[in-house]
mmCIF file of C-alpha atoms in Angstrom:
data_model
loop_
_atom_site.group_PDB
_atom_site.id
_atom_site.type_symbol
_atom_site.label_atom_id
_atom_site.label_comp_id
_atom_site.label_asym_id
_atom_site.label_seq_id
_atom_site.Cartn_x
_atom_site.Cartn_y
_atom_site.Cartn_z
ATOM 1 C CA MET A 29 -23.660 6.233 47.068
ATOM 2 C CA GLU A 30 -22.151 7.114 43.557
ATOM 3 C CA LYS A 31 -20.078 4.881 41.765
ATOM 4 C CA TYR A 32 -18.084 7.519 39.280
ATOM 5 C CA LYS A 33 -16.313 5.802 35.601
ATOM 6 C CA PHE A 34 -13.830 6.947 33.512
ATOM 7 C CA GLN A 35 -13.193 5.894 29.410
ATOM 8 C CA ALA A 36 -10.137 6.067 27.815
ATOM 9 C CA LYS A 37 -8.190 4.321 25.235
ATOM 10 C CA SER A 38 -5.063 3.609 27.492
ATOM 11 C CA GLU A 39 -4.827 3.107 31.392
ATOM 12 C CA GLU A 40 -2.171 5.443 31.510
ATOM 13 C CA GLY A 41 -2.839 9.114 33.895
ATOM 14 C CA LEU A 42 -6.458 7.334 34.150
ATOM 15 C CA LEU A 43 -6.301 7.418 37.417
ATOM 16 C CA GLU A 44 -4.375 10.077 37.352
ATOM 17 C CA LYS A 45 -7.839 12.059 35.789
ATOM 18 C CA ALA A 46 -9.923 10.541 38.408
ATOM 19 C CA LEU A 47 -8.521 12.109 40.736
ATOM 20 C CA LYS A 48 -8.461 15.735 39.522
ATOM 21 C CA GLU A 49 -11.924 15.374 38.534
ATOM 22 C CA LEU A 50 -13.231 14.392 41.382
ATOM 23 C CA ASN A 51 -10.865 16.374 44.000
ATOM 24 C CA VAL A 52 -10.020 13.557 45.617
ATOM 25 C CA LYS A 53 -6.331 11.824 47.318
ATOM 26 C CA GLU A 54 -5.528 8.080 45.933
ATOM 27 C CA GLU A 55 -6.700 7.137 49.892
ATOM 28 C CA ASP A 56 -9.211 8.317 50.154
ATOM 29 C CA VAL A 57 -10.686 6.147 47.793
ATOM 30 C CA ILE A 58 -11.251 2.775 45.975
ATOM 31 C CA THR A 59 -10.574 1.816 42.391
ATOM 32 C CA LYS A 60 -11.556 -0.858 40.073
ATOM 33 C CA THR A 61 -10.634 -1.379 36.590
ATOM 34 C CA TYR A 62 -11.142 -3.496 33.675
ATOM 35 C CA GLU A 63 -10.627 -3.477 29.684
ATOM 36 C CA GLU A 64 -13.468 -3.249 27.422
ATOM 37 C CA LYS A 65 -13.332 -4.662 23.429
ATOM 38 C CA GLY A 66 -13.722 -2.191 20.705
ATOM 39 C CA GLY A 67 -16.164 -3.398 18.049
ATOM 40 C CA LEU A 68 -14.589 -3.612 14.605
ATOM 41 C CA PHE A 69 -14.112 0.060 13.507
ATOM 42 C CA SER A 70 -12.892 1.384 17.621
ATOM 43 C CA GLY A 71 -10.071 -0.638 19.379
ATOM 44 C CA LYS A 72 -10.287 -1.375 23.064
ATOM 45 C CA LYS A 73 -10.997 1.129 25.758
ATOM 46 C CA TYR A 74 -10.429 0.955 29.768
ATOM 47 C CA THR A 75 -12.691 1.833 32.058
ATOM 48 C CA LEU A 76 -11.629 3.048 35.539
ATOM 49 C CA GLU A 77 -14.804 2.524 39.036
ATOM 50 C CA VAL A 78 -14.555 5.069 41.604
ATOM 51 C CA VAL A 79 -15.812 4.967 44.889
ATOM 52 C CA LYS A 80 -14.858 7.041 47.522
ATOM 53 C CA PHE A 81 -14.435 5.080 50.516
ATOM 54 C CA SER A 82 -16.343 7.757 52.964
ATOM 55 C CA ASP A 83 -19.378 7.143 50.587
ATOM 56 C CA ILE A 84 -18.699 2.870 51.878
ATOM 57 C CA ALA A 85 -18.386 4.098 55.504
ATOM 58 C CA GLU A 86 -21.693 6.087 54.637
ATOM 59 C CA VAL A 87 -23.015 2.122 53.248
ATOM 60 C CA GLY A 88 -22.396 0.051 56.164
ATOM 61 C CA LYS A 89 -23.298 2.775 58.508
ATOM 62 C CA ASP A 90 -26.298 2.347 57.049
ATOM 63 C CA VAL A 91 -26.178 -1.405 56.978
ATOM 64 C CA LEU A 92 -25.349 -1.720 60.803
ATOM 65 C CA LYS A 93 -27.862 1.477 61.891
ATOM 66 C CA GLU A 94 -30.913 -1.268 60.162
ATOM 67 C CA LEU A 95 -29.193 -4.468 61.600
ATOM 68 C CA LEU A 96 -29.074 -2.811 65.089
ATOM 69 C CA SER A 97 -32.862 -1.823 65.333
ATOM 70 C CA SER A 98 -33.634 -5.205 64.188
ATOM 71 C CA LEU A 99 -31.906 -6.281 67.004
ATOM 72 C CA ASP A 100 -33.734 -3.512 69.362
ATOM 73 C CA ILE A 101 -30.702 -2.219 70.207
ATOM 74 C CA ASN A 102 -29.825 1.910 70.401
ATOM 75 C CA ALA A 103 -26.168 1.842 69.601
ATOM 76 C CA ASN A 104 -22.903 4.598 69.176
ATOM 77 C CA ILE A 105 -21.266 3.787 65.358
ATOM 78 C CA GLU A 106 -18.262 5.391 65.387
ATOM 79 C CA THR A 107 -16.500 5.625 62.120
ATOM 80 C CA MET A 108 -13.156 5.598 61.501
ATOM 81 C CA ILE A 109 -10.982 4.933 58.156
ATOM 82 C CA ARG A 110 -7.979 4.529 57.518
ATOM 83 C CA ASP A 111 -5.184 3.171 55.732
ATOM 84 C CA GLY A 112 -8.100 1.488 53.284
ATOM 85 C CA LYS A 113 -9.778 0.180 56.273
ATOM 86 C CA ILE A 114 -12.924 1.322 56.975
ATOM 87 C CA LYS A 115 -13.813 0.592 61.208
ATOM 88 C CA TYR A 116 -16.710 0.658 62.989
ATOM 89 C CA GLN A 117 -16.969 0.934 66.821
ATOM 90 C CA LEU A 118 -19.801 0.878 68.574
ATOM 91 C CA HIS A 119 -21.214 1.717 72.031
ATOM 92 C CA SER A 120 -24.183 1.090 74.225
ATOM 93 C CA LYS A 121 -25.246 -0.788 77.148
ATOM 94 C CA ASN A 122 -26.047 -4.421 75.344
ATOM 95 C CA ASN A 123 -21.817 -5.174 74.190
ATOM 96 C CA SER A 124 -22.200 -8.337 75.782
ATOM 97 C CA LEU A 125 -24.999 -9.147 73.536
ATOM 98 C CA LEU A 126 -23.598 -7.656 71.007
ATOM 99 C CA ILE A 127 -20.055 -9.832 71.296
ATOM 100 C CA GLY A 128 -21.974 -13.333 71.605
ATOM 101 C CA LYS A 129 -19.440 -16.225 73.329
ATOM 102 C CA ASN A 130 -16.158 -16.489 72.470
ATOM 103 C CA GLY A 131 -16.724 -12.932 70.221
ATOM 104 C CA HIS A 132 -18.746 -15.474 67.474
ATOM 105 C CA ILE A 133 -22.375 -12.902 67.226
ATOM 106 C CA LEU A 134 -19.560 -10.110 66.636
ATOM 107 C CA GLU A 135 -17.702 -11.534 63.131
ATOM 108 C CA SER A 136 -20.952 -12.472 62.287
ATOM 109 C CA ILE A 137 -22.168 -8.569 62.969
ATOM 110 C CA GLN A 138 -19.206 -7.986 60.420
ATOM 111 C CA THR A 139 -18.963 -11.120 57.650
ATOM 112 C CA TYR A 140 -22.762 -9.828 57.356
ATOM 113 C CA VAL A 141 -21.693 -5.763 57.262
ATOM 114 C CA ARG A 142 -18.645 -6.805 54.936
ATOM 115 C CA GLN A 143 -20.846 -8.779 52.465
ATOM 116 C CA ALA A 144 -23.319 -6.584 52.247
ATOM 117 C CA ILE A 145 -20.227 -3.532 50.799
ATOM 118 C CA PHE A 146 -19.193 -5.936 48.608
ATOM 119 C CA THR A 147 -22.455 -6.670 47.286
ATOM 120 C CA ALA A 148 -23.420 -2.550 46.842
ATOM 121 C CA VAL A 149 -19.710 -1.462 45.525
ATOM 122 C CA ASP A 150 -19.291 -4.881 44.008
ATOM 123 C CA ILE A 151 -15.049 -4.505 45.439
ATOM 124 C CA TYR A 152 -13.738 -5.985 47.968
ATOM 125 C CA VAL A 153 -13.108 -3.628 50.986
ATOM 126 C CA ASN A 154 -11.717 -3.777 54.260
ATOM 127 C CA VAL A 155 -13.930 -3.640 57.016
ATOM 128 C CA SER A 156 -13.996 -4.287 60.753
ATOM 129 C CA VAL A 157 -16.401 -4.082 63.370
ATOM 130 C CA ASP A 158 -15.664 -3.709 66.980
ATOM 131 C CA VAL A 159 -18.207 -2.875 69.962
ATOM 132 C CA GLY A 160 -16.968 -1.599 73.279
ATOM 133 C CA GLY A 161 -13.175 -2.107 72.389
ATOM 134 C CA TYR A 162 -13.328 -5.748 72.905
ATOM 135 C CA LYS A 163 -11.387 -6.981 70.006
ATOM 136 C CA GLU A 164 -8.322 -4.848 70.495
ATOM 137 C CA LYS A 165 -8.541 -5.751 73.922
ATOM 138 C CA GLN A 166 -8.552 -9.785 72.987
ATOM 139 C CA ASN A 167 -5.856 -9.039 70.157
ATOM 140 C CA TYR A 168 -3.577 -7.431 73.388
ATOM 141 C CA PHE A 169 -3.821 -10.584 75.107
ATOM 142 C CA LEU A 170 -3.592 -12.004 72.343
ATOM 143 C CA GLU A 171 -1.131 -10.782 71.242
ATOM 144 C CA LYS A 172 0.425 -11.600 74.734
ATOM 145 C CA LYS A 173 0.094 -14.768 74.895
ATOM 146 C CA VAL A 174 2.002 -16.072 71.390
ATOM 147 C CA LYS A 175 5.152 -14.149 72.269
ATOM 148 C CA ASN A 176 5.345 -15.255 75.394
ATOM 149 C CA ILE A 177 4.880 -18.959 73.794
ATOM 150 C CA ALA A 178 7.732 -17.451 71.366
ATOM 151 C CA LYS A 179 10.452 -16.888 73.968
ATOM 152 C CA ASP A 180 9.665 -20.201 75.089
ATOM 153 C CA VAL A 181 10.304 -22.143 72.031
ATOM 154 C CA LEU A 182 13.679 -20.250 71.525
ATOM 155 C CA LYS A 183 14.707 -22.149 75.094
ATOM 156 C CA THR A 184 13.313 -25.393 74.398
ATOM 157 C CA LYS A 185 13.203 -25.802 70.234
ATOM 158 C CA VAL A 186 10.277 -27.639 70.794
ATOM 159 C CA ASP A 187 7.877 -26.809 68.332
ATOM 160 C CA VAL A 188 4.444 -25.635 69.965
ATOM 161 C CA LYS A 189 0.912 -26.200 68.628
ATOM 162 C CA LEU A 190 -1.727 -23.405 69.024
ATOM 163 C CA ASP A 191 -5.493 -23.946 69.572
ATOM 164 C CA PRO A 192 -7.709 -23.750 66.937
ATOM 165 C CA MET A 193 -7.836 -19.956 65.916
ATOM 166 C CA ASN A 194 -9.729 -17.943 63.084
ATOM 167 C CA SER A 195 -8.530 -17.021 59.685
ATOM 168 C CA TYR A 196 -8.305 -13.266 61.722
ATOM 169 C CA GLU A 197 -6.921 -14.118 65.087
ATOM 170 C CA ARG A 198 -3.978 -16.369 63.018
ATOM 171 C CA LYS A 199 -3.020 -12.969 61.166
ATOM 172 C CA ILE A 200 -2.584 -11.351 64.156
ATOM 173 C CA VAL A 201 -0.775 -14.059 65.389
ATOM 174 C CA HIS A 202 1.666 -14.360 61.973
ATOM 175 C CA GLU A 203 2.027 -10.836 62.637
ATOM 176 C CA ALA A 204 3.334 -10.475 65.711
ATOM 177 C CA LEU A 205 5.516 -12.621 65.482
ATOM 178 C CA GLN A 206 7.219 -12.108 62.161
ATOM 179 C CA ASN A 207 10.160 -10.721 62.952
ATOM 180 C CA PHE A 208 11.439 -12.602 66.088
ATOM 181 C CA LYS A 209 14.470 -13.791 65.091
ATOM 182 C CA ASN A 210 14.656 -17.684 65.101
ATOM 183 C CA ILE A 211 11.041 -17.864 64.935
ATOM 184 C CA THR A 212 8.951 -19.172 62.388
ATOM 185 C CA THR A 213 4.489 -19.294 62.124
ATOM 186 C CA GLU A 214 2.939 -21.940 59.913
ATOM 187 C CA SER A 215 -0.963 -22.695 59.600
ATOM 188 C CA GLU A 216 -2.143 -25.699 59.095
ATOM 189 C CA GLY A 217 -4.924 -27.757 59.402
ATOM 190 C CA VAL A 218 -8.248 -27.378 58.243
ATOM 191 C CA ASP A 219 -11.193 -25.279 59.389
ATOM 192 C CA PRO A 220 -12.921 -25.056 61.670
ATOM 193 C CA ASN A 221 -9.787 -27.026 63.262
ATOM 194 C CA ARG A 222 -6.839 -24.919 61.570
ATOM 195 C CA CYS A 223 -3.605 -23.307 63.909
ATOM 196 C CA VAL A 224 -0.979 -21.952 64.098
ATOM 197 C CA VAL A 225 2.213 -23.868 65.330
ATOM 198 C CA ILE A 226 5.290 -21.235 66.400
ATOM 199 C CA LYS A 227 8.234 -23.520 65.564
ATOM 200 C CA TYR A 228 12.174 -22.994 66.373
ATOM 201 C CA CYS A 229 14.704 -22.280 62.848
ATOM 202 C CA GLU A 230 18.341 -21.880 63.043
ATOM 203 C CA THR A 231 19.506 -18.853 61.521
ATOM 204 C CA GLU A 232 22.033 -19.046 58.549
ATOM 205 C CA GLU A 233 24.699 -17.592 58.877
#
């Protein structure tokens, strides 16, 4: 994987110059800018690091291949890059083994791949790993469940505390209910017992 570096005395126009030279669009890359102090006779300068999402995705795919090989599991890996996020979809005859109880093994795989990419790029990248559409199905049922609970809260005006969830699941709940009128959500507690509370709130006229 190649990191491209561009330097200038000003940040202005630096990104445009890099995109033009690499012949890519802004959504196709991830960047990091930092300032370097000059010497006695030279002023400060700015360095822009650019990495293509496609190159980062290949790094993650190689990490997954190596991990699956160590587990002696054959799997097809689909890669999708969209909206600044890299998503890997795994398909194998051992999906249940890769998912684990309540998705714990899948979460560990995702964490491992994220960390490997961060180590290689030194820039945070939004990465998700799914197996056989497991997360998509879980997300659908979770959204449906919390929307029904929110409707009950609207009727009873009684707050409901959900079971403890990881940060990914809590994010799904917050996003699923963000447009519900007279409903607000708050995370309470400390991991691993941190949970979401669905609350009724009066709308100010």
